[in-house]
Amino acid sequence: MFIVFGNGAKKFVEAEGKFICPKCNFIKRYLVKTSKDYFRLFFIPLISIGEKSQPFVECQHCKTICNISILNNNNYYLDDTPVNK
């Protein structure tokens, strides 16, 4: 009988919107994500064994990962209207 266990990260989506991606140079959809390590049994996350990571921004078109500060003055609603701060 095999028992498969280990640990691995699980990603959580914290927010979404649109921004001008530095790689694509167009307004693209992004997700703000965090991750947390979990103990896994048969590839199922059971027990959290760490703290959440710092949030990061992932472009949904090119999958580029950026720091959250990229959204300063570069944040748009999903209908492409700018978020005024």
Short mmCIF file of C-alpha atoms in Angstrom, two decimals:
data_model
loop_
_atom_site.label_atom_id
_atom_site.label_comp_id
_atom_site.label_asym_id
_atom_site.label_seq_id
_atom_site.Cartn_x
_atom_site.Cartn_y
_atom_site.Cartn_z
CA MET A 1 0.00 0.00 0.00
CA PHE A 2 1.32 3.42 -0.94
CA ILE A 3 0.76 6.50 1.19
CA VAL A 4 1.57 9.67 -0.68
CA PHE A 5 2.16 12.74 1.47
CA GLY A 6 4.12 15.95 1.38
CA ASN A 7 3.62 19.68 1.29
CA GLY A 8 2.85 22.20 -1.40
CA ALA A 9 1.50 25.65 -2.01
CA LYS A 10 -2.13 26.49 -2.58
CA LYS A 11 -2.93 29.79 -4.31
CA PHE A 12 -5.77 32.10 -3.35
CA VAL A 13 -7.29 34.85 -5.52
CA GLU A 14 -7.65 38.05 -3.47
CA ALA A 15 -8.77 40.57 -6.14
CA GLU A 16 -9.11 41.11 -9.87
CA GLY A 17 -9.23 43.98 -12.32
CA LYS A 18 -7.40 45.32 -15.34
CA PHE A 19 -4.07 47.08 -15.71
CA ILE A 20 -1.53 47.99 -18.36
CA CYS A 21 0.78 44.99 -18.30
CA PRO A 22 4.47 45.97 -18.54
CA LYS A 23 5.14 43.03 -20.88
CA CYS A 24 2.00 43.13 -23.07
CA ASN A 25 1.75 46.97 -23.13
CA PHE A 26 -2.05 46.72 -23.37
CA ILE A 27 -4.86 46.82 -20.82
CA LYS A 28 -5.18 43.22 -19.67
CA ARG A 29 -6.99 41.38 -16.87
CA TYR A 30 -5.02 40.64 -13.70
CA LEU A 31 -5.51 38.62 -10.52
CA VAL A 32 -4.01 39.51 -7.16
CA LYS A 33 -2.96 36.23 -5.57
CA THR A 34 -1.40 34.93 -2.38
CA SER A 35 -0.15 31.44 -1.56
CA LYS A 36 0.07 29.31 1.55
CA ASP A 37 1.83 26.00 2.22
CA TYR A 38 -0.28 22.99 3.16
CA PHE A 39 0.44 19.44 4.31
CA ARG A 40 -1.01 17.17 1.64
CA LEU A 41 -2.17 13.58 1.80
CA PHE A 42 -2.83 11.95 -1.59
CA PHE A 43 -2.44 15.43 -3.17
CA ILE A 44 -5.29 16.88 -1.07
CA PRO A 45 -4.34 19.94 1.04
CA LEU A 46 -5.31 19.16 4.65
CA ILE A 47 -3.42 21.26 7.21
CA SER A 48 -1.92 24.70 6.67
CA ILE A 49 1.73 24.76 7.73
CA GLY A 50 2.71 28.30 6.93
CA GLU A 51 1.59 31.86 6.66
CA LYS A 52 0.15 33.56 3.59
CA SER A 53 2.70 35.05 1.25
CA GLN A 54 2.78 38.69 0.23
CA PRO A 55 0.25 39.43 -2.52
CA PHE A 56 1.45 39.49 -6.11
CA VAL A 57 -0.15 40.49 -9.41
CA GLU A 58 -0.41 37.99 -12.27
CA CYS A 59 -1.32 39.07 -15.82
CA GLN A 60 -3.91 36.65 -17.16
CA HIS A 61 -2.73 37.07 -20.73
CA CYS A 62 1.05 36.52 -20.54
CA LYS A 63 1.23 35.11 -16.95
CA THR A 64 3.84 37.73 -15.94
CA ILE A 65 4.11 38.12 -12.16
CA CYS A 66 4.60 41.65 -10.82
CA ASN A 67 4.84 43.36 -7.46
CA ILE A 68 1.58 44.77 -6.09
CA SER A 69 2.99 48.30 -6.49
CA ILE A 70 2.45 48.01 -10.27
CA LEU A 71 -1.21 48.87 -9.60
CA ASN A 72 -0.43 52.39 -8.31
CA ASN A 73 -2.05 54.75 -10.87
CA ASN A 74 -2.39 51.75 -13.21
CA ASN A 75 -5.67 50.17 -12.12
CA TYR A 76 -8.85 49.81 -14.18
CA TYR A 77 -12.29 48.33 -13.55
CA LEU A 78 -13.30 45.31 -15.61
CA ASP A 79 -15.18 47.63 -18.01
CA ASP A 80 -11.87 49.49 -18.75
CA THR A 81 -12.76 52.66 -16.83
CA PRO A 82 -9.89 53.93 -14.64
CA VAL A 83 -10.02 53.65 -10.86
CA ASN A 84 -9.59 57.19 -9.49
CA LYS A 85 -7.81 57.41 -6.15
#
